[in-house]
Short mmCIF file of C-alpha atoms in Angstrom, two decimals:
data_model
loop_
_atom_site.label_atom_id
_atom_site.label_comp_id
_atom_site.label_asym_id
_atom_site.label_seq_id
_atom_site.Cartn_x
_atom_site.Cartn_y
_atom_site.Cartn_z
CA UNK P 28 4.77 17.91 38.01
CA UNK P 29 4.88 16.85 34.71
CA UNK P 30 7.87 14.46 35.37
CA UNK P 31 6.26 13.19 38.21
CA UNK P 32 2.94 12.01 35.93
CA UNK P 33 5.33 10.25 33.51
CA UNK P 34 6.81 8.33 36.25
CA UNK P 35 3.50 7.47 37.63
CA UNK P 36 2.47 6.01 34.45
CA UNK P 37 5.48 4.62 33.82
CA UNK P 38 5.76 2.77 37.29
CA UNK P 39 1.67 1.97 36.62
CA UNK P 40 2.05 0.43 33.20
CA UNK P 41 5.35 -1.41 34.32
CA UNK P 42 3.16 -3.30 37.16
CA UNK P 43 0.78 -4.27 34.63
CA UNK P 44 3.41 -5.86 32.86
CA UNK P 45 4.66 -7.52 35.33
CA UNK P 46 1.15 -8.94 35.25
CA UNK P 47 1.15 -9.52 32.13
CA UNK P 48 4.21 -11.98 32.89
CA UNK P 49 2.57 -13.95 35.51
CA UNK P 50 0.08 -14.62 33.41
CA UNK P 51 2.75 -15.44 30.37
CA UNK P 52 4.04 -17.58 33.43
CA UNK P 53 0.92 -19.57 34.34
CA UNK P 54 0.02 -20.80 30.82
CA UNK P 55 3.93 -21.78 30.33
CA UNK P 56 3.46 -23.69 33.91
CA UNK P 57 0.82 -25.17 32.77
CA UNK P 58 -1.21 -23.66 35.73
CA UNK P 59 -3.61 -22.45 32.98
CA UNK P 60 -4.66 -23.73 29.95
CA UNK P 61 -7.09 -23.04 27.42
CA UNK P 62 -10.05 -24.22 28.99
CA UNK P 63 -9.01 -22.20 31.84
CA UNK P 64 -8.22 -18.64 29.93
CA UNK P 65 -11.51 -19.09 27.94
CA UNK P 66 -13.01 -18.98 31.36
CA UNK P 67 -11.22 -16.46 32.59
CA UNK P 68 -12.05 -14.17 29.45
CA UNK P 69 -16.04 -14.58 30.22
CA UNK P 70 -15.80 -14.05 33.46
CA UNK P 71 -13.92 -10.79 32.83
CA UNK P 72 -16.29 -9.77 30.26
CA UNK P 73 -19.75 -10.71 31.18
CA UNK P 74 -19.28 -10.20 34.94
CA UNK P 75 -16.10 -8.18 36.11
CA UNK P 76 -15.39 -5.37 33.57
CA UNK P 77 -19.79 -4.57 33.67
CA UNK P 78 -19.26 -4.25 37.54
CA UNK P 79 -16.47 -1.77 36.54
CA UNK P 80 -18.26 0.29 34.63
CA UNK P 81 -21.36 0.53 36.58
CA UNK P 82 -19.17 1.09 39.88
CA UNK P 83 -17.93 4.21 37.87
CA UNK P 84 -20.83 5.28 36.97
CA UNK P 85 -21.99 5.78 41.07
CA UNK P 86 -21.07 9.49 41.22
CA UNK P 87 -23.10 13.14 41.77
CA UNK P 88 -24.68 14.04 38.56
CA UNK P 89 -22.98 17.07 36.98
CA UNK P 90 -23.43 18.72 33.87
CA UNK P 91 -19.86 18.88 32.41
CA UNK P 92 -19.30 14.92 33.05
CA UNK P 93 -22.32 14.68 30.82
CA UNK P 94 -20.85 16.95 28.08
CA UNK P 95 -17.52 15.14 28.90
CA UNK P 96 -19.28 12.18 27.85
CA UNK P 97 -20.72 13.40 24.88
CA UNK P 98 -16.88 14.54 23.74
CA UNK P 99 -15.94 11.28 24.69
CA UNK P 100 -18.38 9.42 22.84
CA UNK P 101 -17.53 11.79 19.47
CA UNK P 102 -13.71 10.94 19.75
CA UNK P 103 -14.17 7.55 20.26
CA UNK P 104 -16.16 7.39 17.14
CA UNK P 105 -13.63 9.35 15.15
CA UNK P 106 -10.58 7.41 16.39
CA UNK P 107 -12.57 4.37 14.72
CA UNK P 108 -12.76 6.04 11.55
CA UNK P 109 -9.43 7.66 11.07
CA UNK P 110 -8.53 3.84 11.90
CA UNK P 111 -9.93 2.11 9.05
CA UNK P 112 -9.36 5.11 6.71
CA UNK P 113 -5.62 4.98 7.65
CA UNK P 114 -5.63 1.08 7.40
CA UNK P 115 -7.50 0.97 4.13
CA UNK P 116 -5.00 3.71 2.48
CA UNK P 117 -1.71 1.57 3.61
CA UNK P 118 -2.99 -2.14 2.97
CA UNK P 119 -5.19 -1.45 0.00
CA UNK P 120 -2.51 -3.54 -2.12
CA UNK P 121 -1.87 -6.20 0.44
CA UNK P 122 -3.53 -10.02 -0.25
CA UNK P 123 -7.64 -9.73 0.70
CA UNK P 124 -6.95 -11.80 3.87
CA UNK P 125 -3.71 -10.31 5.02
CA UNK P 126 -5.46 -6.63 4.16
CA UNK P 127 -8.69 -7.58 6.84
CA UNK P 128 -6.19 -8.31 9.42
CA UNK P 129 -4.19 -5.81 8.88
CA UNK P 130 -6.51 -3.37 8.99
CA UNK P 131 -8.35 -4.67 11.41
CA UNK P 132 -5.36 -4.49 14.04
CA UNK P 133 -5.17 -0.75 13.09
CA UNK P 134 -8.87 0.15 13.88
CA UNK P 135 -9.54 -1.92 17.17
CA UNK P 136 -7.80 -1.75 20.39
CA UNK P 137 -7.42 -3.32 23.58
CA UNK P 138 -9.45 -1.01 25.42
CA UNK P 139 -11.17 -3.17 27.58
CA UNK P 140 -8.76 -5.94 28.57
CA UNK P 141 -5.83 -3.22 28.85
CA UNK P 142 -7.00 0.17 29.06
CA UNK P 143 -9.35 -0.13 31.87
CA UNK P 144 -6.76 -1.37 34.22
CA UNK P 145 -4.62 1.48 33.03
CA UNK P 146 -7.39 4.50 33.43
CA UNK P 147 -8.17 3.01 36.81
CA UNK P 148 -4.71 3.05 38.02
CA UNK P 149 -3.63 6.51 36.44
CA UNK P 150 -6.76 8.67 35.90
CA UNK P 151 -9.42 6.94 38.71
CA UNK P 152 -12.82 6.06 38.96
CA UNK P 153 -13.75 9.85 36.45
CA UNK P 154 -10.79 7.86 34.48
CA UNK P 155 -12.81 4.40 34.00
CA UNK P 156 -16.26 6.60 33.62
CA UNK P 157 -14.83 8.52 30.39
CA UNK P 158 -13.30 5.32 28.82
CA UNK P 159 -16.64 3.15 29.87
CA UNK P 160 -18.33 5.06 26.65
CA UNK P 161 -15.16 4.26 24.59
CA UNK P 162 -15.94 0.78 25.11
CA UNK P 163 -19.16 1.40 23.84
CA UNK P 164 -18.44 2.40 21.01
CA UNK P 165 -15.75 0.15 20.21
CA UNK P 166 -18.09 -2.74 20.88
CA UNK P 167 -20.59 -1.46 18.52
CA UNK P 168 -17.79 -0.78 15.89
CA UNK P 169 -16.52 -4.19 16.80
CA UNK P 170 -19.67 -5.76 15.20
CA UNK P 171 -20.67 -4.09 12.43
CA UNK P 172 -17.90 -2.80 10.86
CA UNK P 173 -15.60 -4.86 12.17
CA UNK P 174 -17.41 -8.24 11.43
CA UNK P 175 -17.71 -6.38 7.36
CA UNK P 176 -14.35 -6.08 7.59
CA UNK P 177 -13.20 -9.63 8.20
CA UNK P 178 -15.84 -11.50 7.14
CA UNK P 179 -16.59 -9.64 3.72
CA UNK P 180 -20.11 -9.41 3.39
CA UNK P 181 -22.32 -7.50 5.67
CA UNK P 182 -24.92 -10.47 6.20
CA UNK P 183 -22.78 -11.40 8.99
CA UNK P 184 -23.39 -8.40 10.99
CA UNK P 185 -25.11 -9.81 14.42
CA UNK P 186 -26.84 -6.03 15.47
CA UNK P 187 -28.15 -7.48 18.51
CA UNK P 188 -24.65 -8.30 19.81
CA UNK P 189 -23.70 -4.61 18.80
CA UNK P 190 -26.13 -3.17 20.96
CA UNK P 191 -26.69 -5.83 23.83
CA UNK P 192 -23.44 -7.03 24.95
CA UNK P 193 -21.90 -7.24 28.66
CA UNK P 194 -20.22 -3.72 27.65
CA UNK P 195 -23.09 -1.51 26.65
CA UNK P 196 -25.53 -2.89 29.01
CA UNK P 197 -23.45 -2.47 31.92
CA UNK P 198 -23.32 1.66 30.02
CA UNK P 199 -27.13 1.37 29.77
CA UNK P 200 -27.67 0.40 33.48
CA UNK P 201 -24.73 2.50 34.61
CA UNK P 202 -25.69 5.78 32.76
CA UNK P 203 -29.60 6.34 34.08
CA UNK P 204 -27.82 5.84 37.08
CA UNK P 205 -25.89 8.41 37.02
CA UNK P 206 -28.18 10.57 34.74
CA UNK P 207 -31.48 10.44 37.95
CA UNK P 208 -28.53 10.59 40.60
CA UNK P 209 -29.46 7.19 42.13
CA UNK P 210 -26.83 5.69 44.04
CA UNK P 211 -27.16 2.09 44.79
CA UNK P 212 -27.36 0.61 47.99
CA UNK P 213 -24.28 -0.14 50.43
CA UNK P 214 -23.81 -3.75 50.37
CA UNK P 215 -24.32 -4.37 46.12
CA UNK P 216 -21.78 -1.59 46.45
CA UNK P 217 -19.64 -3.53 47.92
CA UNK P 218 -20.03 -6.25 46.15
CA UNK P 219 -19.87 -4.52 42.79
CA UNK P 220 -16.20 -3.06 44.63
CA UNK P 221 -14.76 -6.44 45.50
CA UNK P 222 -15.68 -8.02 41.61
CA UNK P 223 -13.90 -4.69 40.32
CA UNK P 224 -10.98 -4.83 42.50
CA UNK P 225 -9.76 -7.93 40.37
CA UNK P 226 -10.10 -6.36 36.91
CA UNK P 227 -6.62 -5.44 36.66
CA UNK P 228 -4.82 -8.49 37.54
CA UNK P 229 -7.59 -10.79 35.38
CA UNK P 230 -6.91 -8.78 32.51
CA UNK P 231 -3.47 -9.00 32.62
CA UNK P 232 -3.16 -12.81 33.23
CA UNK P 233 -5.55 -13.35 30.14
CA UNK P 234 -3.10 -11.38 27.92
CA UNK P 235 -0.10 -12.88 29.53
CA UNK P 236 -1.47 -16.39 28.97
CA UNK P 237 -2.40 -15.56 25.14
CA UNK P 238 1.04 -14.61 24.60
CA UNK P 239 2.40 -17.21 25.96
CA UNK P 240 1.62 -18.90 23.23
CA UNK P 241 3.50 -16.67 20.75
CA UNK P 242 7.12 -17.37 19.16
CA UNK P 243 8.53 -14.06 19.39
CA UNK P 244 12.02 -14.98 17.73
CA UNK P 245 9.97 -16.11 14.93
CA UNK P 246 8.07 -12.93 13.98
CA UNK P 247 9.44 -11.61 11.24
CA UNK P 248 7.77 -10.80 7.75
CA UNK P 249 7.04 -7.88 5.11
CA UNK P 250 7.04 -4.03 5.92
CA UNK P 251 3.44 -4.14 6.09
CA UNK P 252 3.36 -5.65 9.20
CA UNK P 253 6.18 -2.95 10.66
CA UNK P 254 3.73 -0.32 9.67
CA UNK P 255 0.38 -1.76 10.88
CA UNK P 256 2.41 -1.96 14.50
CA UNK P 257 3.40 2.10 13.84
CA UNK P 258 -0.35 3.11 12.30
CA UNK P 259 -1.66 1.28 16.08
CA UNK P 260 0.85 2.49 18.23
CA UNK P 261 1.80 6.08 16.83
CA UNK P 262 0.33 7.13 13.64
CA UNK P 263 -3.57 6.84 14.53
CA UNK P 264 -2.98 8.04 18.46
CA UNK P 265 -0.94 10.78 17.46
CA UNK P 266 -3.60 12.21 15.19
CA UNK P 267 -6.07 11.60 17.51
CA UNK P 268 -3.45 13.84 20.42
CA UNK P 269 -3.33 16.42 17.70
CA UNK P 270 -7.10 16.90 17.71
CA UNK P 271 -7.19 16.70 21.55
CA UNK P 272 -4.49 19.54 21.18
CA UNK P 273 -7.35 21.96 19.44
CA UNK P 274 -9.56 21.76 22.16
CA UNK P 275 -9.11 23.01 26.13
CA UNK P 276 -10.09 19.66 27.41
CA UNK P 277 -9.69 18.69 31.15
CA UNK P 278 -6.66 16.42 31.39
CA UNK P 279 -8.82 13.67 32.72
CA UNK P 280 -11.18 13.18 29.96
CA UNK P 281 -7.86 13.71 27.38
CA UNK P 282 -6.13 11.22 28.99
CA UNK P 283 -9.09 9.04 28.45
CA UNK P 284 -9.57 9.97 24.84
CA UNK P 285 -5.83 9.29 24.40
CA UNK P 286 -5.08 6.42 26.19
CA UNK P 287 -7.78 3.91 24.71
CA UNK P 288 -6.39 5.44 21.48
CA UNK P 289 -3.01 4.63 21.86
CA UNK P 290 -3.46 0.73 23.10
CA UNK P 291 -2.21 -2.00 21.58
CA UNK P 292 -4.25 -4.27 18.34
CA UNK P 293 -7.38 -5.44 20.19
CA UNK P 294 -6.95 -9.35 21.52
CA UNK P 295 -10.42 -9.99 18.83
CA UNK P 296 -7.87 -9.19 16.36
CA UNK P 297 -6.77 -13.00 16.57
CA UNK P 298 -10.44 -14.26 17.48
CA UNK P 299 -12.05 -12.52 14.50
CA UNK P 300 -9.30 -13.77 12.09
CA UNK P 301 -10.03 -16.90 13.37
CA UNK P 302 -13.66 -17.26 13.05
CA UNK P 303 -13.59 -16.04 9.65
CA UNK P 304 -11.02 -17.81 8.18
CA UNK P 305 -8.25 -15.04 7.93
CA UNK P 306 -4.51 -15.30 8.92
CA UNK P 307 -4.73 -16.29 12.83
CA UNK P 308 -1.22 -16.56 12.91
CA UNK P 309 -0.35 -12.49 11.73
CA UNK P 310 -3.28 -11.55 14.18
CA UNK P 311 -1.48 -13.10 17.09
CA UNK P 312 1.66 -11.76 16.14
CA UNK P 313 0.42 -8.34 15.75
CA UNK P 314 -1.54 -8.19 19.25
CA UNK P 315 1.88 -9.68 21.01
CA UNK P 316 3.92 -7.09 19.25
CA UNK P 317 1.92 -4.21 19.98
CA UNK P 318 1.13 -4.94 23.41
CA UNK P 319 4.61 -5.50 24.05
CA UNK P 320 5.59 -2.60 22.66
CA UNK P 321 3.18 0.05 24.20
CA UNK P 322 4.61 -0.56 27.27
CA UNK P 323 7.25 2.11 25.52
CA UNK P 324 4.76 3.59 23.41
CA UNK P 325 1.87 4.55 25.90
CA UNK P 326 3.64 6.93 28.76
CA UNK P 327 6.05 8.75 25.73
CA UNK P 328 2.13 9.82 24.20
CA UNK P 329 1.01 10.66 27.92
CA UNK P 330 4.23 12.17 28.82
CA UNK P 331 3.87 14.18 24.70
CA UNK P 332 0.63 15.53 26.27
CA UNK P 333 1.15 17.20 29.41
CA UNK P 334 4.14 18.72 27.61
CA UNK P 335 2.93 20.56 25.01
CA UNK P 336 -0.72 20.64 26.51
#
């Protein structure tokens, strides 16, 4: 049984890969270009991934997926923070700008763009439901302590954005929902189904097409940036799989602790840096790295799990 879950999730994050390369293969084709993944990115976030989340949302009321959300909500929260403490213990000697990136790339994942595919093909709808409220959280992070941490100075926090964007609303419409046990009506239903059903492969062309872009014969540098690549892919999910490990948890909402946890550097990593003057270039390099290399990463910390859980 066990086995047979790391081969699912092997097989699963193998496809998404592979969608990761047609993606990698339209922006070398020229079939996309920057105008076009720009699009692509809003129409993923404002419209797609919100129609994901609400769509998971449309299920019975019961009192342990609240308290699953609550536990949920608490690691999510704590992964964040055991993030930037790790990252600001390891780079607190690096340059100022290489430091913010740095530690940036260690705190913030790719939970949206990658994990949701991910949760939806391995865990299912209770899957996407968990790691909805990760998102939340991450989005809040994202813009408060995230904008502090690249930017410097805490007048450029944008609070609105932390609590209205495409992410939480979607939560904030999705969650009453489920909380009153209102199910909505067949055909926005359907609707909602057909905008989710391209999620996956979206995602995954965006991410191909950004690292498209990327030199990967030319990434080399300092240990630093070996190490930020271990913190995100080993160091800070492995603590976090220790913690899951005190607790009986159902697999399901684990999995959906875990998995948003172990992702690769978050793709704002690069957008931040840019917007605030830091090193665009190392932010790049560090979200093509790491999402290359979960592909390796993510089913051996699934696969650690239902071993020795």
């Amino acid at each position: 049984m066990i086995w047979d879950n790391a081969l699912l999730v092997g097989n699963q994050v193998l496809i998404l890969f592979l969608l990761i390369f047609v993606g990698m293969a339209a922006r070398r084709f020229r079939l996309l270009d920057e105008q076009g993944v720009h699009q692509l990115t809003n129409l993923l976030l404002v419209i797609i991934t919100p129609s994901v989340i609400i769509l998971s949302f449309q299920t019975p009321f019961d009192r342990t997926l609240l308290q699953g959300i609550l536990i949920a909500a608490a690691f999510a929260v704590l992964t964040h923070v055991v993030g930037a403490v790790v990252g600001r213990a390891c780079f607190r000697r690096q340059p100022d700008g290489r430091r913010r990136v740095l530690t940036y790339a260690v705190v913030f994942t790719n939970c949206g763009f990658m994990c949701l595919p991910l949760l939806d093909a391995v865990l299912g709808s209770r899957g996407i439901f968990y790691g909805s409220v990760y998102i939340a959280v991450f989005n809040i992070a994202q813009w408060t302590y995230g904008i502090v941490l690249m930017a410097g100075s805490q007048q450029e926090i944008k609070l609105r954005r932390a609590l209205l964007n495409p992410g939480t609303v979607a939560l904030l419409i999705g969650l009453p929902l489920f909380l009153a046990g209102i199910r909505l009506p067949v055909l926005p239903t359907r609707v909602l189904e057909y905008v989710a059903a391209v999620n996956s492969p979206v995602a995954m062309f965006i991410i191909g097409a950004q690292m498209a872009q990327v030199s990967l014969h030319r990434i080399a540098g300092p240990v630093s940036f070996s190490l930020a690549v271990a913190l995100r892919l080993l160091a800070v999910p492995l603590i976090m799989l220790l913690g899951l490990m005190l607790f009986p948890l159902d697999r399901v909402l684990a999995l959906s602790i875990l998995i948003p946890a172990a992702a690769p550097a978050a793709a704002a990593t690069a957008i931040f840096a840019g917007r605030y003057n830091q090193d665009t270039t190392l932010a790049t390099q560090l979200v093509t790295v790491t999402t290359f290399l979960s592909i390796i990463t993510m089913p051996l910390l699934i696969l650690f799990y239902d071993l020795f859980v």
